[in-house]
Coordinates of C-alpha atoms in Angstrom, one line a residue:
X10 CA -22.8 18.4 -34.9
X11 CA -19.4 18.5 -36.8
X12 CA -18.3 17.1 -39.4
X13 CA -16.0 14.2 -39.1
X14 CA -13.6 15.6 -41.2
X15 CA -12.6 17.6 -38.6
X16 CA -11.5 14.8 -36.1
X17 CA -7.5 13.7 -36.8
X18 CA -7.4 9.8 -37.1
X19 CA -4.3 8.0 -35.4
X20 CA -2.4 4.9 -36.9
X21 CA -2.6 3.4 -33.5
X22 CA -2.6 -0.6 -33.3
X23 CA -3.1 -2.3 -30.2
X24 CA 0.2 -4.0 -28.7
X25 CA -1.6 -5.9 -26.0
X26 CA -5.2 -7.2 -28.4
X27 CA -7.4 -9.1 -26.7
X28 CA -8.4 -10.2 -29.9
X29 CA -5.1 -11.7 -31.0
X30 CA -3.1 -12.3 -28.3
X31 CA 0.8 -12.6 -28.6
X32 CA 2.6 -15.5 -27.5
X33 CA 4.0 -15.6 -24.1
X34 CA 7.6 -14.6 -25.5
X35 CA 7.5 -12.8 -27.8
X36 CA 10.1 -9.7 -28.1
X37 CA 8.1 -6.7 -26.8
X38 CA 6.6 -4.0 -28.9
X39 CA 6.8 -0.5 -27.9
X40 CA 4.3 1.6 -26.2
X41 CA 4.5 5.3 -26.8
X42 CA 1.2 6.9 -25.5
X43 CA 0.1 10.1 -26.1
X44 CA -0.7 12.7 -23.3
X45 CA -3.9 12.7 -22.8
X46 CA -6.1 15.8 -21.3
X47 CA -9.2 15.6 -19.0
X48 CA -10.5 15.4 -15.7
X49 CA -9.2 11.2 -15.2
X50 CA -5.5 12.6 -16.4
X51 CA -6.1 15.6 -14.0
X52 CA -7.0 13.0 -11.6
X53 CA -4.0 11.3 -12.1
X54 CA -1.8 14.3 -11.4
X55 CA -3.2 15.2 -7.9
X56 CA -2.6 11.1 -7.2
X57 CA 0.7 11.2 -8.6
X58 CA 1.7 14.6 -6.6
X59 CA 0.5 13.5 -3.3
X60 CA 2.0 10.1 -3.5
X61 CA 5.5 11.4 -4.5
X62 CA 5.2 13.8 -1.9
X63 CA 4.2 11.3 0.4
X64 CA 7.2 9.2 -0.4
X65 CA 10.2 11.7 -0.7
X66 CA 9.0 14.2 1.8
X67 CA 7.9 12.0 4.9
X68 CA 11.3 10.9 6.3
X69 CA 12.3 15.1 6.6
X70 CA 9.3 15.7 8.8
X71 CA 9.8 16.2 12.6
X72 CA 7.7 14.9 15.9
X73 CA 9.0 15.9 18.9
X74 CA 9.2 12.8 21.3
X75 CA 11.2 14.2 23.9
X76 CA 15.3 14.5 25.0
X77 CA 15.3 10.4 24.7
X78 CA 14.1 9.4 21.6
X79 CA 14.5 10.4 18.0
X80 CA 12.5 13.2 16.4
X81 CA 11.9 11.9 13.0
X82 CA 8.2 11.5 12.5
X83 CA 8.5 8.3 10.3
X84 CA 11.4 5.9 11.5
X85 CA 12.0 2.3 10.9
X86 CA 15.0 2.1 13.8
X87 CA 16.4 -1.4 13.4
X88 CA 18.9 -1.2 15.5
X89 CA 16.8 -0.7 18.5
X90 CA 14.3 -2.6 17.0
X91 CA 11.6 0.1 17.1
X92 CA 9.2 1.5 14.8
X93 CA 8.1 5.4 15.2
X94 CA 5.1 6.2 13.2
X95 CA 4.2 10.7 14.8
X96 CA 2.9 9.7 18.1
X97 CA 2.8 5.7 17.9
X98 CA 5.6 3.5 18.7
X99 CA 5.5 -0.2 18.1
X100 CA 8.0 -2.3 19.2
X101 CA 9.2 -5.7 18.2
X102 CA 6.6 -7.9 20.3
X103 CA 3.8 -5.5 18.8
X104 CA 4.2 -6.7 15.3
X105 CA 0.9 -8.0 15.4
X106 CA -0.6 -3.9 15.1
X107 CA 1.7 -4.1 11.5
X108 CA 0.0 -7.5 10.5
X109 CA -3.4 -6.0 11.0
X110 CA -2.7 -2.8 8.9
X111 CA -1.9 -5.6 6.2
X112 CA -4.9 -7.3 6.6
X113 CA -6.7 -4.2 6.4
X114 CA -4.6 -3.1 3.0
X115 CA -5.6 -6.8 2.1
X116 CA -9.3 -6.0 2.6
X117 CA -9.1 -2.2 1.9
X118 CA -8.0 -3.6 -2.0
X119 CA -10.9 -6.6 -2.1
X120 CA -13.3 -3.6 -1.1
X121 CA -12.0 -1.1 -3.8
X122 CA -11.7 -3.5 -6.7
X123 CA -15.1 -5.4 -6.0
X124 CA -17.0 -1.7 -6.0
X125 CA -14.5 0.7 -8.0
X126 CA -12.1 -2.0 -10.2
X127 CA -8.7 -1.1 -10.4
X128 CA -8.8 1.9 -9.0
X129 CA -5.3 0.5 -7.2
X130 CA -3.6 -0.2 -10.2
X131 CA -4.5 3.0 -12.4
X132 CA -4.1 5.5 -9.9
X133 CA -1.8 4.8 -7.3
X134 CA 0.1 1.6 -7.7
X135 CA 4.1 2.8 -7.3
X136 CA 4.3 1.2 -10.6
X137 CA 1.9 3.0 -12.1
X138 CA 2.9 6.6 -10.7
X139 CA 6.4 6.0 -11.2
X140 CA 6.1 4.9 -14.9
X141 CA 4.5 8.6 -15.7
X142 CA 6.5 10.5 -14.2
X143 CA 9.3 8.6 -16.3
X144 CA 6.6 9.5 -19.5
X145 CA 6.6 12.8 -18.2
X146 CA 10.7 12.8 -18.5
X147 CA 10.2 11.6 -22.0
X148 CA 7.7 13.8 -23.2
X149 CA 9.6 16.9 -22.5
X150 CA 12.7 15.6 -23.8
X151 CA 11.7 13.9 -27.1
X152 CA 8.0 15.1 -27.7
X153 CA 5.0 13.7 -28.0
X154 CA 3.4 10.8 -29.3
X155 CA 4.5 10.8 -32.7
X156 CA 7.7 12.6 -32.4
X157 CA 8.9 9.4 -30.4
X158 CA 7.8 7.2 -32.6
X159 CA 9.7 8.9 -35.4
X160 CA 12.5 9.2 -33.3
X161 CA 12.6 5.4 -32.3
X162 CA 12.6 4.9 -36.1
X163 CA 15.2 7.1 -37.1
X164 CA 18.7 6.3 -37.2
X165 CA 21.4 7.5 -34.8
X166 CA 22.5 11.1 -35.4
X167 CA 23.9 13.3 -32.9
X168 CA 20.3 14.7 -31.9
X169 CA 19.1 11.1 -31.2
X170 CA 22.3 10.4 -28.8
X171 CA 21.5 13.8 -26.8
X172 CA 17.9 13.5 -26.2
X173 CA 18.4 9.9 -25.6
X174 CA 21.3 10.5 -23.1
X175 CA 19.0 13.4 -21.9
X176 CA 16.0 11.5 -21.2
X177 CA 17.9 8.4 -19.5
X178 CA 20.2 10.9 -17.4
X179 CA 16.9 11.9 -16.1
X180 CA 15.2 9.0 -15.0
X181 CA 18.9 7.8 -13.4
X182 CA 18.5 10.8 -11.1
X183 CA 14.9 10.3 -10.4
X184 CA 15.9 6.4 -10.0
X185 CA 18.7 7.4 -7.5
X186 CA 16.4 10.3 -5.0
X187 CA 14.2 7.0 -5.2
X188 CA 16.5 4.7 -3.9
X189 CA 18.1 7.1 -1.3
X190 CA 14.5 8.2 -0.3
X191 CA 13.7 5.1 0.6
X192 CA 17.2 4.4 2.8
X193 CA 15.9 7.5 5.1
X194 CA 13.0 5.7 6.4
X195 CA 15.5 3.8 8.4
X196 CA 18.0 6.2 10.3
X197 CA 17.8 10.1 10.8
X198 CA 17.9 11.5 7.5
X199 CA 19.5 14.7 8.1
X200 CA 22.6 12.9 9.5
X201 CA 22.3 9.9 6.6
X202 CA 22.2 12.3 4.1
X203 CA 25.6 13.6 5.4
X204 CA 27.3 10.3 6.0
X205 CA 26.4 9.6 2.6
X206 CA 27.6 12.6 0.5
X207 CA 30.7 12.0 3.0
X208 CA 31.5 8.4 1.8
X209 CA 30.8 7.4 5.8
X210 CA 27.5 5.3 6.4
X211 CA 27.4 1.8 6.4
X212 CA 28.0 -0.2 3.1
X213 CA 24.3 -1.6 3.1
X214 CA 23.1 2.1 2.8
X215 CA 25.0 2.1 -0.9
X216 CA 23.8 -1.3 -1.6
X217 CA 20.3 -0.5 -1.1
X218 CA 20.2 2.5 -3.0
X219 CA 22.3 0.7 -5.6
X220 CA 19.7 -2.0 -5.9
X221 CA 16.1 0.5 -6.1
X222 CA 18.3 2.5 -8.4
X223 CA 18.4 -0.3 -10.7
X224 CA 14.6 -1.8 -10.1
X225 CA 13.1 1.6 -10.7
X226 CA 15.3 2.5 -14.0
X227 CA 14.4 -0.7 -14.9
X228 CA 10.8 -0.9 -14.1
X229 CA 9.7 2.1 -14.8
X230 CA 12.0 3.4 -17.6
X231 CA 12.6 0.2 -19.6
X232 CA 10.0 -2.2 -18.6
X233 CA 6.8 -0.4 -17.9
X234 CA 3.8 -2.0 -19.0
X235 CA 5.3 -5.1 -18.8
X236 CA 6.0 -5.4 -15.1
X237 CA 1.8 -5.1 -15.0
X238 CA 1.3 -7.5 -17.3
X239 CA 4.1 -10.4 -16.5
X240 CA 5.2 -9.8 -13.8
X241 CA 2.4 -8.4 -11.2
X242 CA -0.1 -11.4 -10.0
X243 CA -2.7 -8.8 -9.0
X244 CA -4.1 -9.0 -12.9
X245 CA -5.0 -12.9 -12.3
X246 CA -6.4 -12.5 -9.3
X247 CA -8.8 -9.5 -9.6
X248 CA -11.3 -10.8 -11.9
X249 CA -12.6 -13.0 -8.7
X250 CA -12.9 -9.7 -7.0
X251 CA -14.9 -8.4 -9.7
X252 CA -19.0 -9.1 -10.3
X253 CA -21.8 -8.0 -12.5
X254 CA -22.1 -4.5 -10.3
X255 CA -18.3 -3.8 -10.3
X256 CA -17.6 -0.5 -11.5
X257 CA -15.3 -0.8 -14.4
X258 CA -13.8 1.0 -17.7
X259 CA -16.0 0.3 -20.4
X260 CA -16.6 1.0 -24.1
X261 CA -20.4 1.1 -24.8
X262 CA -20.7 -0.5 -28.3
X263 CA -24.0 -0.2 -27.6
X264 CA -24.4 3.4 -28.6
X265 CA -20.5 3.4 -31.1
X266 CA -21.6 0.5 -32.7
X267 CA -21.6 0.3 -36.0
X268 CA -18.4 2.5 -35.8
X269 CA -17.0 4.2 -39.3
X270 CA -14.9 7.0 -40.3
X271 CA -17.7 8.2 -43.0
X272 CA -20.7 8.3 -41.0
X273 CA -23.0 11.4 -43.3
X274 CA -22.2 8.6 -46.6
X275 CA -23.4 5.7 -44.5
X276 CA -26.4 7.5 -43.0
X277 CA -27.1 8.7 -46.6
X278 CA -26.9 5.4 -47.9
X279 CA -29.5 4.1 -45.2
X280 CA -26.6 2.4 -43.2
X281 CA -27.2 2.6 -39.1
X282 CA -23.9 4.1 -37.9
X283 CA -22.9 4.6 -34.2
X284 CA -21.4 7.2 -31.9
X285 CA -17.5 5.6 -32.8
X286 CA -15.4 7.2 -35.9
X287 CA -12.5 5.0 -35.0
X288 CA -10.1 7.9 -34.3
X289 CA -7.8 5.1 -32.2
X290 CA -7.5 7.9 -29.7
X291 CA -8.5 5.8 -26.7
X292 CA -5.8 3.2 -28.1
X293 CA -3.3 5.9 -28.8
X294 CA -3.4 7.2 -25.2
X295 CA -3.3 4.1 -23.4
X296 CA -0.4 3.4 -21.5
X297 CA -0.6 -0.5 -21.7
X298 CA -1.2 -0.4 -25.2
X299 CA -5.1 -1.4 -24.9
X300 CA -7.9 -1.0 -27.2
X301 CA -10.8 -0.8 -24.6
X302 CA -13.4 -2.0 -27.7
X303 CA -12.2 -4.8 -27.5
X304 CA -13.6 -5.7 -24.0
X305 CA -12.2 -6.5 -20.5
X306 CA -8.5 -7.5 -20.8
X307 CA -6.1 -8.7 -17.9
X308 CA -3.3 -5.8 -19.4
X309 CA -6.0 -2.9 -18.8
X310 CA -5.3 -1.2 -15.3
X311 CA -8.1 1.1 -15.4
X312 CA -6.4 4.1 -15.8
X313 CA -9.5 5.8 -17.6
X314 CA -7.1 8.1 -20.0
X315 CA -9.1 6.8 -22.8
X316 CA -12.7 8.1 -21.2
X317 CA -10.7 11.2 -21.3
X318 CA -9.6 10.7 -25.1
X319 CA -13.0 9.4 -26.4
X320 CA -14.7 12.2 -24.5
X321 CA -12.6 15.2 -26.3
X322 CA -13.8 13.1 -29.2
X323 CA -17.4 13.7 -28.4
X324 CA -17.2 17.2 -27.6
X325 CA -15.6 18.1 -31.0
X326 CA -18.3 15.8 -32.9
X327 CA -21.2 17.6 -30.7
X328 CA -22.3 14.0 -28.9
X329 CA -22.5 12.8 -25.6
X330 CA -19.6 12.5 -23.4
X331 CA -20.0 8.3 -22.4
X332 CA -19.0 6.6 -25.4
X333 CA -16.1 5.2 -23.2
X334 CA -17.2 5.3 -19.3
X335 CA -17.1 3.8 -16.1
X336 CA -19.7 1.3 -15.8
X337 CA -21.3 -2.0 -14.8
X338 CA -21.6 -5.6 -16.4
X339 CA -25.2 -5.5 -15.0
X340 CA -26.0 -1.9 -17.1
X341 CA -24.0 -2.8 -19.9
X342 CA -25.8 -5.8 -20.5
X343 CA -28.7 -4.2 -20.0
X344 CA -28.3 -1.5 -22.6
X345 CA -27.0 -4.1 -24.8
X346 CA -30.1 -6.0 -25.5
X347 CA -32.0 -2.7 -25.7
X348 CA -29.5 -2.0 -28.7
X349 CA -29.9 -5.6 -29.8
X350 CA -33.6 -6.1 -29.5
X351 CA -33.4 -8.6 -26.9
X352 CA -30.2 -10.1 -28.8
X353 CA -32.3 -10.9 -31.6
X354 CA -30.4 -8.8 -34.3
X355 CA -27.0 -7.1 -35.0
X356 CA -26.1 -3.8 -32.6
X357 CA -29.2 -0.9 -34.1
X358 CA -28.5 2.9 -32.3
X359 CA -32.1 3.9 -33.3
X360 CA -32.8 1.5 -30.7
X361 CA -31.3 3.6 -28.0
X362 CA -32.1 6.9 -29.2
X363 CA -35.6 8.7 -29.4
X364 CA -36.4 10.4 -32.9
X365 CA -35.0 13.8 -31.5
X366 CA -31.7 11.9 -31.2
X367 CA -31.9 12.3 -27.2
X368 CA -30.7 8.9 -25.7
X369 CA -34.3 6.6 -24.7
X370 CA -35.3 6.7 -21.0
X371 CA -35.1 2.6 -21.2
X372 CA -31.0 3.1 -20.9
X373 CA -30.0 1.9 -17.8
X374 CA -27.2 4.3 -16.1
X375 CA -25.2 4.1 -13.0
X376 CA -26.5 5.2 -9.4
X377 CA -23.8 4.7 -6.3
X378 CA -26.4 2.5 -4.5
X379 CA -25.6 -0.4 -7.2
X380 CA -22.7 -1.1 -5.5
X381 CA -23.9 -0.9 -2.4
X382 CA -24.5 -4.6 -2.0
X383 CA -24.0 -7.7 0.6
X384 CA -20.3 -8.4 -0.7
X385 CA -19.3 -4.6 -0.7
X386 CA -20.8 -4.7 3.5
X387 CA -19.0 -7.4 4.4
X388 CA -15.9 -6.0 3.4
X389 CA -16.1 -3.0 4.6
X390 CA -17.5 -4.3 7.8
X391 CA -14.8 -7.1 7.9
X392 CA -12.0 -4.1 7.4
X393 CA -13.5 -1.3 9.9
X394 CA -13.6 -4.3 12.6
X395 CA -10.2 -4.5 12.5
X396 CA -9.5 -1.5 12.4
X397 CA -10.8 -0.7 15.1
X398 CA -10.1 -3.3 17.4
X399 CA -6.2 -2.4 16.5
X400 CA -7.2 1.6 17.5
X401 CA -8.8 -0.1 20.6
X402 CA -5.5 -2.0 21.0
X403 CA -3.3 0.9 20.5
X404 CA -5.2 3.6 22.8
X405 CA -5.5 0.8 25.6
X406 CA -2.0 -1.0 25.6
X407 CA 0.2 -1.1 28.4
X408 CA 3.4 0.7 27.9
X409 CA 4.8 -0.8 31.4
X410 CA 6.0 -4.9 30.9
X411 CA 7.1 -7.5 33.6
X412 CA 8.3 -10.8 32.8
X413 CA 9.7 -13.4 35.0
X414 CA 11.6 -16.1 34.6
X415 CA 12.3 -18.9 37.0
X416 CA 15.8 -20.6 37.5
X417 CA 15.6 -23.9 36.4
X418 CA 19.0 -25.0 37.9
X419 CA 18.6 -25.6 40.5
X420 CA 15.0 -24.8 41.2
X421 CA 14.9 -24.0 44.7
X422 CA 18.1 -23.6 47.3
X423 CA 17.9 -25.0 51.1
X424 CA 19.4 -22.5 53.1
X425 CA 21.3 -23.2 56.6
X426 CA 18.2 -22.0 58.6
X427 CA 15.7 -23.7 56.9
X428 CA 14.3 -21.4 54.6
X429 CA 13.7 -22.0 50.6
X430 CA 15.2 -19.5 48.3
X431 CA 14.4 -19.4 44.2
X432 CA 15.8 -17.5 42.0
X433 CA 13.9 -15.4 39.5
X434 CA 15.1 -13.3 36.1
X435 CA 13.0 -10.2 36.2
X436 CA 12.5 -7.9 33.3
X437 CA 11.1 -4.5 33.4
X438 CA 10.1 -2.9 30.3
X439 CA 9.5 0.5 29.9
X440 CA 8.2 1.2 26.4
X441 CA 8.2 5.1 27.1
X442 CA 10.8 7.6 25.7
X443 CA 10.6 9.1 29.1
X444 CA 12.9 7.6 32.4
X445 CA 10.6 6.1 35.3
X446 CA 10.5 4.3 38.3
X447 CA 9.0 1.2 38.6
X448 CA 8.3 -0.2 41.9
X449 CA 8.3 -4.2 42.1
X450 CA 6.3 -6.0 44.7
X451 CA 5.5 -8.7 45.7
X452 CA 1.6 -10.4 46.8
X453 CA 1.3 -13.5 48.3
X454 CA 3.9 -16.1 49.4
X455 CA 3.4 -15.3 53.4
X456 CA 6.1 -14.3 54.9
X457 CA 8.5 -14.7 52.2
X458 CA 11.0 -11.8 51.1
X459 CA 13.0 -10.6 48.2
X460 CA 16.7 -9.7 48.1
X461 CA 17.9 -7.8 44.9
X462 CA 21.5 -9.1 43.4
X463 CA 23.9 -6.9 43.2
X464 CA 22.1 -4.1 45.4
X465 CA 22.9 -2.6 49.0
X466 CA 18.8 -2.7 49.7
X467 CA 17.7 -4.7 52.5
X468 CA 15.5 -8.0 51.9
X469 CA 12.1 -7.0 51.9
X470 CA 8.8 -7.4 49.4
X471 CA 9.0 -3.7 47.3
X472 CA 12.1 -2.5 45.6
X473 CA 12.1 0.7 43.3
X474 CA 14.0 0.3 40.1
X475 CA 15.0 3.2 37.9
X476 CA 14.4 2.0 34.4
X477 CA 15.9 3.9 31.1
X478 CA 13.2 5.4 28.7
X479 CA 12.5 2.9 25.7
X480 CA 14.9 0.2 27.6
X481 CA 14.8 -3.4 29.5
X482 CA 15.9 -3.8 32.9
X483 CA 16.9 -6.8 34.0
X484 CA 16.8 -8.0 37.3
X485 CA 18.2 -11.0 39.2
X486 CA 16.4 -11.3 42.4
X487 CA 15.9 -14.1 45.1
X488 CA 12.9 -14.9 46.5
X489 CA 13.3 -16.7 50.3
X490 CA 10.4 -18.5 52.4
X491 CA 11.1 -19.6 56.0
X492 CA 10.3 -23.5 56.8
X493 CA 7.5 -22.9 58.7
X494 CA 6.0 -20.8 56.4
X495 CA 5.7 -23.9 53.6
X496 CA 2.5 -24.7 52.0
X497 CA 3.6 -27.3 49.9
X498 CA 6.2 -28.3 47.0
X499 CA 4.4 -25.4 44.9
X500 CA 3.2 -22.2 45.3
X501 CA 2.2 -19.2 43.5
X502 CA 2.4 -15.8 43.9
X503 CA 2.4 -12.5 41.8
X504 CA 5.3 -9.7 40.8
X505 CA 3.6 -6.5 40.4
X506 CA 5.1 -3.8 38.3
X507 CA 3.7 -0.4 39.4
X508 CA 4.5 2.7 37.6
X509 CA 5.7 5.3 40.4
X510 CA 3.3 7.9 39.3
X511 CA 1.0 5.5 39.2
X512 CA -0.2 5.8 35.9
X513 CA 0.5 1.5 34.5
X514 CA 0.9 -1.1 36.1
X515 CA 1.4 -4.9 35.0
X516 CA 1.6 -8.6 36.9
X517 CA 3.2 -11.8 36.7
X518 CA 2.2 -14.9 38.3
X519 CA 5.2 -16.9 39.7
X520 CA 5.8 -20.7 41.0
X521 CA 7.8 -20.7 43.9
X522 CA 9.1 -24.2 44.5
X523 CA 10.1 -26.5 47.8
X524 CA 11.4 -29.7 48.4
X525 CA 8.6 -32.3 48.4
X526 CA 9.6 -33.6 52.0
X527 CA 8.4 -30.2 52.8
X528 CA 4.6 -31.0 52.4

């Protein structure tokens, strides 16, 4: 074991204590973490990588839909009121698949915080990615840790204006490729990129990347770990999310308590000491300005960077990796009146150590099936059966539509002969980026025919429409009965929309409607 000489204490308070807490408005108080190093920070690179990616790269990518419709894989076309996701595309009246993907993100984050905690919020929250790569910016323009702190303190020189001006020219770029990114999603972005390098796309375009220009400077350059903490409701409402088998960032006093910075004089003067030299290195990395010792707070977002810190601790000191882990209320609590003797005396480390110093086989330590639980079922049963009833929905839907509407002034025509003639509003959706034909027809209504407005066909009961990939046809078409053909003052029948190919089809039941002396 070293000696703890060789371990470099940090003047690092807590800004957010849960131990005093500061009034609601009070002027904030600087954060200036230091990078930390470790498989969680590691972690937290891949997370923020693949997100960014995710985000900047997806509206560049191709799917090739065919002559009629666009090629961008990801598309949000509001003008035609369609949205292309690779191979699916939803239009307006199939806003319900949308909802369900938010009820499944609803109950994807209820399942992930009641096993995992905030998983969300420390690893892939946009605030929480965004705000380090803005740290990131920082700490290659002003330094580390202490080097900003001393350069926050210090008063304006010429070297203080550049790295300054540096840093926030920086995040104004990043803060603008955000705000354009985000502008792509909704027209081609090859051609939008153009029009707006040229000056020549649509005001809106500017104004929106105006505004996310200004959110994310301001968010995550200026604001930070404020937005979590004021601003995002998702801290209030998690702790009902959260039980005694929730996984969450913990500081196990009950193996760093007593903590001191002098452990061989304490032990030499017959003092129990714990596994904690209170280095502040888990508060100095912490981005919300946490001390994790001091329990469960709303402002801690689970990033884990100070399991990393603690544990580079350990290593150096030649103990345990743990002091600081992931782990349960239920094992906490369980370790905790091992170290407590049942809670009948002050925090002893003898207790949960053998004589050879090895930790006691009466610890209690976390196994995967511990949250494995009713709760965690039911959520993930609750979000797998939506998901798949909207994959059911989407490989099942009908991409051919008919809908009919009846005239409703007047509602039926006496012609010179006799006959009864009402007049229908057909639509014909084709929800394919491909042309077809769509033959209409019509069952039931004996001996009743159909003449199409504005067409050369002959009456009859089929007509074959061409219909314009991804469009509506509308139709105006008459529907005529002879007298003696009459069953009554009402009637039904059925339009039947038949894909030429014969691949979909799709039916509407009609009235057709007589005079009542007709019965």
């Amino acid at each position: 074991m070293l000696d703890n000489k060789q371990i470099k204490w940090l003047e690092a308070e807590a800004v957010n204590s849960a131990t005093t807490r500061q009034p609601l408005y009070a002027a904030r108080k600087k954060v200036f973490p230091k990078r930390a190093s470790g498989r969680f920070r590691q972690f937290k690179w891949l997370v923020m990588a693949i997100t960014l990616g995710i985000y900047y790269l997806t509206p560049w990518l191709r799917w090739d839909r065919g002559a009629f419709a666009p090629d961008q894989a990801v598309l949000i076309d509001l003008a035609n009121r369609r949205f292309y996701f690779f191979f699916i595309e939803i239009w307006p009246q199939e806003f319900y698949y949308v909802a369900g993907l938010l009820v499944m993100a609803g109950v994807g984050l209820f399942l992930l915080t009641s096993t995992i905690g905030r998983a969300w919020c420390g690893y892939t929250c946009p605030q929480t990615v965004w705000v380090d790569l803005f740290l990131v910016v920082e700490r290659a323009v002003e330094g580390d840790r202490n080097a900003r702190m001393k350069l926050d303190a210090a008063p304006w020189t010429a070297r203080k204006l550049v790295l300054r001006a540096s840093k926030h020219a920086i995040w104004l770029v990043i803060a603008v490729a955000t705000g354009g990114a985000w502008i792509f999603y909704f027209a081609d972005a090859p051609r939008l990129l153009g029009e707006v390098a040229t000056g020549t796309t649509a005001p809106v375009a500017y104004v929106t990347i105006g505004v996310l220009t200004g959110t994310t400077y301001l968010f995550g350059g200026l604001m930070r770990e404020q937005v979590c903490t004021y601003m995002c409701p998702w801290p209030r409402i998690q702790a009902a999310m959260l039980d005694e088998n929730s996984l969450t960032v913990t500081y196990n006093d009950w193996r760093g308590e007593p903590r001191s910075r002098h452990a061989k004089k304490a032990l030499a003067a017959g003092q129990p000491v714990g596994d904690c030299v209170d280095c502040k290195a888990c508060v100095a990395v912490c981005p919300m300005g946490v001390d994790i010792r001091d329990g469960q707070q709303l402002e801690c977002i689970t990033c884990a960077l100070c399991i990393d810190a603690c544990d580079n601790i350990m290593d150096k000191l030649g103990r345990e990796r743990g002091l600081i882990s992931y782990a349960t209320l239920s094992d906490y609590n369980t370790n905790m009146a091992i170290a407590t003797a049942g809670g009948t005396r002050p925090i002893d480390p003898t207790l949960v150590r053998t004589a050879g110093g090895a930790f006691s086989d009466k610890l209690t330590h976390f196994h995967v099936r511990k949250i494995s639980r009713p709760r965690t079922f039911v959520y993930m049963a609750l979000w797998s059966l939506v998901g798949i009833g909207l994959l059911f929905s989407l490989m099942t839907r009908n991409r051919l539509q008919v809908n009919v509407l009846h005239d409703r002034n007047p509602q039926f025509v006496t012609l010179s002969d006799g006959s009864i003639r009402n007049g229908y509003t057909v639509k014909l959706l084709n929800m394919t980026p491909e042309p077809r034909t769509i033959v209409v027809t019509m069952q039931g209504l004996e001996g009743a025919q159909m003449n199409l407005v504005g067409s050369d066909l002959p009456a009859g009961r089929s007509f074959a429409i061409p219909v314009e990939p991804d469009r509506l046809k509308t139709l105006k078409i008459f529907v005529r009965q002879p007298a003696n053909q009459l069953r009554g003052q009402t009637q039904t029948f059925t339009f039947v929309a038949n894909d030429q190919a014969g691949l979909e089809s799709d039916r509407y039941i009609a009235t057709f409607n007589a005079p009542e002396t007709t019965r």
